[in-house]
Amino acid sequence: MWRDILPNAWESILSRIRSFEYSQKNAVLVPAATLGLGGILLYWLRSGRKIKTIDMGDGWWGSGERPLKGKEDASIRPFKIETSDKEIEDLHRRLDQFRFTPHVEGAAFHYGFNSSYLRKVVAYWRNQFDWRKQVEVLNKYPHFHTTIEGIDIHFIHVKPPYVPHGRAVRPLLLVHGWPGSFYEFYKIIPLLTEPAKHGLNESDVVFEVICPSIPGYGFSEAPHQKEFDSIATARIFHKLMKRLGFKEYYLQGGDWGSRITTNMAQMLPQSVKGLHLNLVFIARQGLGRLICTMLGAYVPWLVGFSREDARRFYPFIQKNVYDVLRESGYLHIQATKPDTAGCGLNDSPVGLAAYILEKFSTWTDKSFLHKDDGGLESKYSLDELLTNVMIYWVTSSIVSSMRYYKENFSKDPDLSAHNRVGVYVPTGIAAFPQEIVHVPRVWAKDVYKNIITYSYMPRGGHFAAFEEPKLLAQDIMQFVQKVEQL
């Protein structure tokens, strides 16, 4: 817009200068006025283009008061997941005491996790699932702890074993959400760190992957203080990357990971080379959005929707009201009184599994609601699903993970406050068809001002890296390749 304003302004100034009958006084005043106006315009242009950011601030989440003296231990400490006979025996004892609840006939997953199928899952968990073996799987990547703002942060750090000549290595931070964990990324990590080995030769880039656990999730210590939100998490993850020696890096996230990485891009855009998301939070309301929604059902092109947007977005009430209400009951509990339900889940492995695995059913594919087994084993193995549950169980982290909703929603009920701060770093969006909500590109641009790629993914849902690792890896690589060419 300013490119149009500037020539017109100068043309107006020059025409006025020509029309003056020069006196000696005017010969001094006109150039001075012109110079003054030019300075005002230049100041306006520079101030208008300044990127607004979120204040980084600081925090303390350890127990008690922050120490007044002494520097925080900044060491990076190797960490290994371990188990014991006592831990496994306690789990088995609790599984043996499972109290079965008969299901309603024909209910499938409409009432939540089908209790008859739950009985099968519990039997497999008790008699066939090998936690010791899965611990070995988890330990195949290097794990670490480091203390930031008073709490221990867990992360895995995977470097490419071999870098072909001419390939660049780029750091990539992958951030999970709820009820997932760092384990969600175990199938995509080798595709990113060894793309050629897995037939992904589209990019000249290989990745060095850093995958932290959100504080309060898994093996990251839970905050001991109130108000630990996505901004605090973003700051801690920036500090983590700086501690690892990175000045610039790529970010990728879905679910809470999308919110956290977006905040990271809003906080320190100079450190974020690119942002890739597989879920976008846009909560803008108003008359204009309502009109856009109504018109889009009949003339999608008029409001900037593609045919695919219209297919995924409509019928609006079904997909954006009813479906969202059906799938968000947990959110209202966790955003208000998480400890009440959480204490029960922390005490019962069966209750915990039902609560978590139900999300891996309908969030993966909405049609799985009609299946007696929730379609779970059509996309994942029981070993994979139960390993994720076990990460919550052995760390007793379900309550602290649920609190994350209260800390964020109590401050920002529709998660829109930070949307006032635009994201100007190069952004890539992978829109999976079975995601809980679909956000068209034209709406995403309200916040993400520099969208480089927007992909309509052919299949997949909420847990993209876990369900469709190759599709997601390809999209990340294509995005990064375009950013590197800018």
Coordinates of C-alpha atoms in Angstrom, one line a residue:
M1 CA 0.0 0.0 0.0
W2 CA 2.8 2.4 0.9
R3 CA 4.3 2.0 -2.5
D4 CA 1.2 3.5 -4.0
I5 CA 1.0 6.3 -1.4
L6 CA 4.6 7.4 -1.6
P7 CA 4.6 8.4 -5.4
N8 CA 1.3 10.1 -5.1
A9 CA 2.5 12.1 -2.1
W10 CA 5.6 13.3 -3.8
E11 CA 3.7 14.1 -7.0
S12 CA 1.4 16.3 -5.0
I13 CA 4.3 18.0 -3.3
L14 CA 6.1 18.7 -6.6
S15 CA 3.0 20.0 -8.3
R16 CA 2.5 22.5 -5.4
I17 CA 6.1 23.6 -5.7
R18 CA 5.7 24.3 -9.4
S19 CA 2.6 26.3 -8.8
F20 CA 4.3 28.7 -6.3
E21 CA 5.3 32.1 -7.4
Y22 CA 8.8 32.0 -5.9
S23 CA 9.7 34.7 -3.6
Q24 CA 12.9 34.6 -1.7
K25 CA 10.9 33.5 1.3
N26 CA 9.2 30.7 -0.5
A27 CA 12.5 29.5 -2.0
V28 CA 13.5 28.7 1.6
L29 CA 10.2 27.5 3.0
V30 CA 9.2 25.1 0.2
P31 CA 12.4 22.9 0.3
A32 CA 12.2 22.9 4.1
A33 CA 8.5 21.9 4.1
T34 CA 9.3 19.2 1.5
L35 CA 12.2 17.9 3.5
G36 CA 10.0 17.9 6.7
L37 CA 7.2 16.0 5.0
G38 CA 9.6 13.6 3.5
G39 CA 11.0 12.9 7.0
I40 CA 7.6 12.4 8.4
L41 CA 6.8 9.9 5.6
L42 CA 10.0 8.0 6.1
Y43 CA 9.4 7.8 9.9
W44 CA 5.9 6.5 9.2
L45 CA 7.1 3.9 6.8
R46 CA 9.8 2.6 9.1
S47 CA 7.6 2.6 12.2
G48 CA 4.7 0.9 10.3
R49 CA 6.9 -1.9 9.2
K50 CA 8.3 -2.7 12.6
I51 CA 7.4 -6.2 13.6
K52 CA 5.5 -6.5 16.9
T53 CA 6.7 -9.3 19.2
I54 CA 5.7 -11.0 22.4
D55 CA 7.8 -9.9 25.3
M56 CA 10.1 -12.8 26.3
G57 CA 10.1 -12.0 30.0
D58 CA 11.4 -14.5 32.5
G59 CA 10.1 -17.0 35.0
W60 CA 10.7 -19.4 37.9
W61 CA 8.8 -22.7 38.1
G62 CA 10.8 -24.5 40.7
S63 CA 9.7 -25.3 44.2
G64 CA 9.6 -22.4 46.7
E65 CA 11.2 -19.0 46.1
R66 CA 13.7 -18.3 43.4
P67 CA 17.2 -18.3 44.8
L68 CA 18.6 -14.8 45.1
K69 CA 22.2 -15.8 44.5
G70 CA 24.0 -18.3 42.2
K71 CA 23.6 -19.2 38.6
E72 CA 21.3 -21.9 37.4
D73 CA 23.0 -25.2 36.5
A74 CA 23.2 -25.0 32.7
S75 CA 24.7 -28.5 32.2
I76 CA 23.3 -30.9 29.7
R77 CA 22.9 -34.3 31.5
P78 CA 22.5 -37.6 29.7
F79 CA 19.3 -39.4 30.8
K80 CA 18.1 -43.0 30.4
I81 CA 14.6 -44.3 30.9
E82 CA 14.6 -47.2 33.3
T83 CA 12.0 -49.5 34.8
S84 CA 11.9 -52.1 37.6
D85 CA 10.2 -55.3 38.7
K86 CA 8.4 -53.3 41.3
E87 CA 7.0 -50.9 38.8
I88 CA 5.8 -53.6 36.5
E89 CA 4.3 -55.7 39.3
D90 CA 2.4 -52.7 40.6
L91 CA 1.0 -52.2 37.1
H92 CA 0.0 -55.8 36.8
R93 CA -1.7 -55.8 40.2
R94 CA -3.8 -52.8 39.2
L95 CA -4.7 -54.3 35.8
D96 CA -5.8 -57.5 37.5
Q97 CA -8.2 -55.5 39.6
F98 CA -9.9 -53.9 36.6
R99 CA -13.6 -53.6 37.2
F100 CA -15.5 -54.1 34.0
T101 CA -18.4 -51.9 33.0
P102 CA -20.8 -53.5 30.5
H103 CA -21.3 -51.3 27.4
V104 CA -24.5 -50.2 25.9
E105 CA -25.4 -52.4 22.9
G106 CA -24.6 -50.9 19.6
A107 CA -22.8 -47.9 21.2
A108 CA -19.5 -48.4 19.4
F109 CA -17.4 -45.3 20.5
H110 CA -20.4 -42.9 20.7
Y111 CA -20.3 -43.0 24.5
G112 CA -16.6 -42.9 24.7
F113 CA -14.2 -45.8 24.9
N114 CA -16.1 -49.1 24.3
S115 CA -15.7 -51.1 27.4
S116 CA -15.8 -54.5 25.6
Y117 CA -12.9 -53.5 23.5
L118 CA -11.2 -52.0 26.6
R119 CA -11.3 -55.5 28.1
K120 CA -9.3 -56.7 25.1
V121 CA -6.8 -53.9 25.4
V122 CA -6.3 -54.6 29.2
A123 CA -5.8 -58.3 28.5
Y124 CA -3.1 -57.5 25.9
W125 CA -1.5 -55.0 28.3
R126 CA -1.4 -57.5 31.1
N127 CA -0.3 -60.6 29.2
Q128 CA 1.5 -59.6 26.0
F129 CA 2.8 -56.0 26.3
D130 CA 6.5 -55.9 27.1
W131 CA 7.3 -52.7 28.9
R132 CA 11.0 -53.6 29.2
K133 CA 11.2 -54.0 25.5
Q134 CA 9.5 -50.7 24.8
V135 CA 11.9 -49.0 27.2
E136 CA 14.7 -50.2 25.0
V137 CA 12.8 -48.8 22.0
L138 CA 12.5 -45.4 23.8
N139 CA 16.2 -45.4 24.7
K140 CA 17.3 -45.9 21.1
Y141 CA 17.6 -42.1 20.7
P142 CA 19.8 -40.0 23.1
H143 CA 17.8 -38.5 26.0
F144 CA 18.9 -35.5 28.1
H145 CA 17.9 -33.4 31.0
T146 CA 18.8 -29.7 31.6
T147 CA 17.5 -27.3 34.2
I148 CA 15.7 -24.1 33.0
E149 CA 13.8 -21.7 35.2
G150 CA 14.0 -24.1 38.1
I151 CA 12.7 -27.3 36.5
D152 CA 14.3 -30.2 34.7
I153 CA 13.5 -30.2 31.0
H154 CA 13.6 -33.6 29.2
F155 CA 14.5 -33.8 25.5
I156 CA 15.8 -36.1 22.8
H157 CA 18.5 -34.9 20.5
V158 CA 19.1 -36.9 17.3
K159 CA 21.9 -35.9 14.9
P160 CA 22.1 -37.4 11.3
P161 CA 24.5 -40.4 11.3
Y162 CA 25.7 -39.5 7.9
V163 CA 25.6 -36.2 6.0
P164 CA 26.0 -36.5 2.2
H165 CA 28.4 -34.1 0.5
G166 CA 26.7 -30.8 -0.3
R167 CA 23.8 -31.4 2.1
A168 CA 23.1 -28.8 4.8
V169 CA 22.2 -29.8 8.3
R170 CA 19.4 -27.7 9.9
P171 CA 18.2 -27.9 13.5
L172 CA 14.5 -28.7 13.8
L173 CA 12.6 -28.5 17.1
L174 CA 9.5 -30.8 17.1
V175 CA 6.9 -30.1 19.8
H176 CA 4.1 -32.5 20.8
G177 CA 0.7 -31.9 22.3
W178 CA -1.9 -33.6 24.5
P179 CA -2.4 -36.5 25.0
G180 CA 0.8 -37.2 23.1
S181 CA 4.4 -37.2 24.0
F182 CA 7.9 -37.1 22.4
Y183 CA 7.3 -40.7 21.4
E184 CA 4.9 -39.5 18.7
F185 CA 7.9 -38.5 16.6
Y186 CA 9.8 -41.8 16.7
K187 CA 8.6 -42.8 13.3
I188 CA 9.3 -39.4 11.6
I189 CA 12.8 -38.8 13.2
P190 CA 14.6 -41.3 10.9
L191 CA 12.9 -39.8 7.8
L192 CA 14.2 -36.4 8.8
T193 CA 17.7 -37.3 9.9
E194 CA 18.3 -39.9 7.1
P195 CA 16.0 -38.9 4.3
A196 CA 18.0 -40.6 1.5
K197 CA 17.9 -44.0 3.3
H198 CA 14.1 -43.7 3.3
G199 CA 13.6 -42.6 -0.3
L200 CA 13.1 -38.9 0.6
N201 CA 15.6 -37.2 -1.7
E202 CA 13.5 -34.1 -2.6
S203 CA 15.5 -31.8 -0.3
D204 CA 19.2 -30.8 -0.1
V205 CA 18.6 -30.5 3.7
V206 CA 18.9 -33.1 6.5
F207 CA 17.8 -32.3 10.0
E208 CA 19.2 -32.4 13.4
V209 CA 16.1 -33.1 15.5
I210 CA 15.5 -31.8 19.0
C211 CA 12.3 -33.0 20.6
P212 CA 11.5 -31.8 24.2
S213 CA 8.8 -32.9 26.5
I214 CA 6.5 -30.0 27.5
P215 CA 7.0 -29.3 31.3
G216 CA 4.5 -31.4 33.2
Y217 CA 4.5 -34.0 30.4
G218 CA 6.4 -37.3 30.6
F219 CA 10.0 -36.9 31.8
S220 CA 10.0 -33.1 32.0
E221 CA 9.4 -31.9 35.6
A222 CA 6.1 -30.4 36.3
P223 CA 5.9 -26.6 37.2
H224 CA 5.6 -26.1 40.9
Q225 CA 4.0 -22.6 40.4
K226 CA 0.7 -21.4 38.9
E227 CA 0.3 -19.8 35.5
F228 CA 2.7 -21.9 33.5
D229 CA 1.4 -21.3 29.9
S230 CA 2.5 -21.6 26.3
I231 CA 4.4 -18.3 26.6
A232 CA 6.5 -19.7 29.4
T233 CA 7.0 -22.9 27.4
A234 CA 8.1 -21.0 24.3
R235 CA 10.6 -19.0 26.4
I236 CA 12.0 -22.2 27.9
F237 CA 12.4 -23.9 24.6
H238 CA 14.2 -20.9 23.1
K239 CA 16.5 -21.0 26.1
L240 CA 17.0 -24.8 25.4
M241 CA 17.9 -24.2 21.8
K242 CA 20.3 -21.4 22.8
R243 CA 21.9 -23.7 25.4
L244 CA 22.4 -26.3 22.7
G245 CA 24.3 -23.7 20.7
F246 CA 21.7 -22.9 18.0
K247 CA 21.2 -19.3 16.8
E248 CA 18.6 -20.1 14.1
Y249 CA 16.3 -23.1 13.8
Y250 CA 13.2 -24.5 12.3
L251 CA 10.1 -25.3 14.4
Q252 CA 7.3 -27.8 13.9
G253 CA 4.2 -28.5 16.0
G254 CA 0.7 -29.7 16.2
D255 CA -1.9 -29.4 19.0
W256 CA -0.2 -27.5 21.9
G257 CA 3.0 -27.8 19.9
S258 CA 1.4 -25.5 17.3
R259 CA 0.6 -22.9 19.9
I260 CA 4.0 -23.1 21.6
T261 CA 6.0 -22.9 18.3
T262 CA 3.8 -20.0 17.1
N263 CA 4.6 -18.2 20.3
M264 CA 8.2 -18.9 19.8
A265 CA 8.0 -17.3 16.3
Q266 CA 6.2 -14.3 17.8
M267 CA 8.7 -14.0 20.6
L268 CA 12.1 -14.2 18.8
P269 CA 11.4 -14.1 15.1
Q270 CA 15.1 -13.5 14.4
S271 CA 15.9 -17.0 15.8
V272 CA 13.2 -18.8 13.8
K273 CA 14.2 -19.6 10.3
G274 CA 10.8 -21.2 9.5
L275 CA 7.6 -22.5 11.2
H276 CA 5.8 -25.6 10.1
L277 CA 2.4 -26.5 11.6
N278 CA -0.2 -29.2 11.2
L279 CA -2.8 -27.4 13.3
V280 CA -3.7 -23.7 13.3
F281 CA -5.5 -21.9 16.1
I282 CA -7.6 -19.1 14.7
A283 CA -10.5 -17.9 16.9
R284 CA -11.4 -14.5 15.2
Q285 CA -15.1 -13.7 15.6
G286 CA -17.2 -10.9 14.2
L287 CA -19.8 -9.9 11.6
G288 CA -17.3 -10.1 8.8
R289 CA -16.3 -13.7 9.7
L290 CA -20.0 -14.6 10.0
I291 CA -20.8 -13.2 6.5
C292 CA -17.8 -14.9 5.1
T293 CA -18.9 -18.3 6.6
M294 CA -22.4 -17.9 5.2
L295 CA -21.3 -16.9 1.7
G296 CA -18.6 -19.5 1.5
A297 CA -21.2 -22.3 1.5
Y298 CA -22.6 -21.0 -1.9
V299 CA -19.8 -18.9 -3.5
P300 CA -16.6 -20.1 -1.8
W301 CA -14.4 -18.3 -4.4
L302 CA -15.9 -15.0 -3.4
V303 CA -14.5 -15.2 0.2
G304 CA -11.2 -16.8 -0.8
F305 CA -12.1 -20.4 -0.1
S306 CA -10.9 -23.2 -2.5
R307 CA -13.2 -26.1 -3.4
E308 CA -11.3 -28.2 -1.0
D309 CA -11.8 -25.7 1.8
A310 CA -15.5 -25.8 1.1
R311 CA -15.5 -29.6 1.1
R312 CA -13.8 -29.8 4.5
F313 CA -15.6 -26.8 6.1
Y314 CA -19.2 -27.5 5.3
P315 CA -21.9 -28.3 6.4
F316 CA -20.7 -25.7 8.9
I317 CA -22.9 -26.6 11.9
Q318 CA -22.1 -30.3 11.7
K319 CA -18.3 -29.9 11.3
N320 CA -17.6 -26.8 13.3
V321 CA -20.2 -26.8 16.1
Y322 CA -21.6 -30.3 16.7
D323 CA -18.4 -32.3 16.0
V324 CA -16.3 -29.8 18.0
L325 CA -18.7 -29.9 21.0
R326 CA -18.7 -33.7 20.9
E327 CA -14.9 -33.9 20.9
S328 CA -14.2 -31.1 23.5
G329 CA -15.9 -32.3 26.7
Y330 CA -12.4 -33.2 28.1
L331 CA -11.3 -29.6 27.4
H332 CA -13.9 -28.1 29.7
I333 CA -12.9 -30.3 32.5
Q334 CA -9.2 -29.7 32.1
A335 CA -9.6 -26.0 31.6
T336 CA -11.5 -25.6 34.9
K337 CA -10.8 -28.3 37.5
P338 CA -8.2 -30.7 36.1
D339 CA -7.1 -32.2 39.4
T340 CA -10.5 -33.7 40.2
A341 CA -10.6 -36.1 37.2
G342 CA -6.8 -36.2 37.0
C343 CA -6.4 -37.8 40.4
G344 CA -8.6 -40.7 39.4
L345 CA -6.7 -41.2 36.2
N346 CA -3.4 -41.1 38.0
D347 CA -4.5 -43.9 40.2
S348 CA -6.0 -46.3 37.6
P349 CA -4.0 -47.4 34.5
V350 CA -7.2 -48.7 32.9
G351 CA -9.0 -45.4 33.4
L352 CA -5.9 -43.6 32.1
A353 CA -5.7 -45.8 29.0
A354 CA -9.4 -45.3 28.2
Y355 CA -9.2 -41.5 28.6
I356 CA -6.1 -41.2 26.4
L357 CA -6.8 -43.8 23.7
E358 CA -10.3 -42.6 23.0
K359 CA -8.6 -39.5 21.6
F360 CA -6.4 -41.6 19.3
S361 CA -9.6 -43.0 17.9
T362 CA -11.9 -40.1 16.9
W363 CA -9.1 -37.5 16.5
T364 CA -7.5 -39.8 13.9
D365 CA -10.7 -40.3 11.9
K366 CA -14.1 -39.0 12.8
S367 CA -15.8 -42.1 11.2
F368 CA -14.1 -44.3 13.8
L369 CA -16.8 -43.2 16.2
H370 CA -19.0 -45.9 14.6
K371 CA -16.5 -48.8 15.1
D372 CA -16.6 -51.1 18.1
D373 CA -12.8 -51.0 18.4
G374 CA -12.6 -47.3 17.6
G375 CA -10.5 -48.1 14.5
L376 CA -7.4 -47.9 16.7
E377 CA -5.6 -50.9 15.4
S378 CA -6.1 -49.8 11.7
K379 CA -3.7 -47.0 12.2
Y380 CA -1.5 -47.9 15.2
S381 CA -0.3 -51.0 17.0
L382 CA -1.3 -51.7 20.6
D383 CA 2.4 -51.6 21.5
E384 CA 2.6 -48.0 20.1
L385 CA -0.5 -46.8 21.8
L386 CA 0.3 -48.4 25.2
T387 CA 3.8 -47.1 25.1
N388 CA 2.4 -43.6 24.9
V389 CA 0.1 -44.3 27.8
M390 CA 2.9 -45.8 29.8
I391 CA 4.9 -42.6 29.5
Y392 CA 2.1 -40.8 31.4
W393 CA 1.7 -43.7 33.8
V394 CA 5.3 -44.2 35.0
T395 CA 5.9 -40.5 35.3
S396 CA 2.5 -39.8 37.0
S397 CA 2.2 -36.8 34.7
I398 CA -1.4 -37.0 33.6
V399 CA -2.6 -34.4 36.2
S400 CA 0.2 -31.9 35.4
S401 CA -0.4 -32.3 31.7
M402 CA -4.1 -31.6 32.2
R403 CA -3.3 -28.5 34.2
Y404 CA -1.7 -27.0 31.1
Y405 CA -5.3 -26.4 29.8
K406 CA -6.3 -24.4 32.9
E407 CA -3.1 -22.3 32.8
N408 CA -3.7 -21.3 29.2
F409 CA -7.5 -21.1 29.0
S410 CA -7.9 -19.2 32.3
K411 CA -5.9 -16.3 30.8
D412 CA -7.1 -16.6 27.2
P413 CA -10.5 -18.4 27.0
D414 CA -10.5 -18.6 23.2
L415 CA -6.8 -18.7 22.7
S416 CA -6.9 -15.6 20.6
A417 CA -5.0 -13.0 22.6
H418 CA -1.7 -13.6 20.9
N419 CA -3.3 -13.5 17.5
R420 CA -2.9 -9.8 17.6
V421 CA 0.8 -10.3 17.2
G422 CA 1.4 -11.4 13.6
V423 CA 3.7 -14.2 12.6
Y424 CA 6.1 -12.9 10.0
V425 CA 8.6 -15.8 9.8
P426 CA 8.2 -18.1 6.8
T427 CA 5.4 -20.5 7.6
G428 CA 4.2 -23.8 6.2
I429 CA 0.9 -25.4 7.0
A430 CA -0.1 -29.0 6.4
A431 CA -3.9 -29.3 6.6
F432 CA -4.8 -32.9 7.3
P433 CA -8.4 -33.8 6.3
Q434 CA -9.4 -35.5 9.5
E435 CA -8.1 -32.7 11.8
I436 CA -10.7 -31.6 14.4
V437 CA -11.1 -28.2 12.7
H438 CA -10.2 -27.0 9.2
V439 CA -8.7 -23.5 8.9
P440 CA -8.6 -22.2 5.2
R441 CA -5.5 -20.4 4.1
V442 CA -7.3 -17.1 3.7
W443 CA -8.1 -17.2 7.4
A444 CA -4.7 -18.5 8.5
K445 CA -3.2 -15.4 6.9
D446 CA -4.9 -13.2 9.5
V447 CA -2.1 -14.3 11.9
Y448 CA 0.5 -16.0 9.7
K449 CA 1.5 -13.2 7.4
N450 CA 4.2 -15.1 5.4
I451 CA 2.7 -18.5 4.4
I452 CA 5.2 -20.1 2.0
T453 CA 3.4 -23.4 1.6
Y454 CA -0.2 -24.5 2.4
S455 CA -0.8 -28.2 1.7
Y456 CA -4.1 -30.1 1.5
M457 CA -2.9 -33.4 2.8
P458 CA -4.5 -36.5 1.1
R459 CA -5.2 -38.4 4.4
G460 CA -4.5 -38.3 8.1
G461 CA -5.8 -36.6 11.2
H462 CA -4.6 -34.9 14.4
F463 CA -1.6 -37.1 15.3
A464 CA 0.1 -36.5 12.0
A465 CA 3.7 -37.6 12.9
F466 CA 2.4 -40.7 14.6
E467 CA -0.1 -41.7 11.9
E468 CA 1.4 -40.4 8.6
P469 CA 5.1 -39.8 9.3
K470 CA 6.2 -40.0 5.6
L471 CA 3.5 -37.5 4.4
L472 CA 4.4 -35.0 7.2
A473 CA 8.2 -35.4 6.6
Q474 CA 7.8 -34.8 2.9
D475 CA 5.8 -31.6 3.5
I476 CA 8.3 -30.3 6.1
M477 CA 11.1 -30.9 3.6
Q478 CA 9.3 -29.2 0.7
F479 CA 8.6 -26.2 3.0
V480 CA 12.2 -26.0 4.2
Q481 CA 13.6 -26.3 0.7
K482 CA 11.5 -23.3 -0.4
V483 CA 12.6 -21.3 2.6
E484 CA 16.3 -22.1 1.9
Q485 CA 15.8 -20.7 -1.6
L486 CA 14.4 -17.4 -0.5

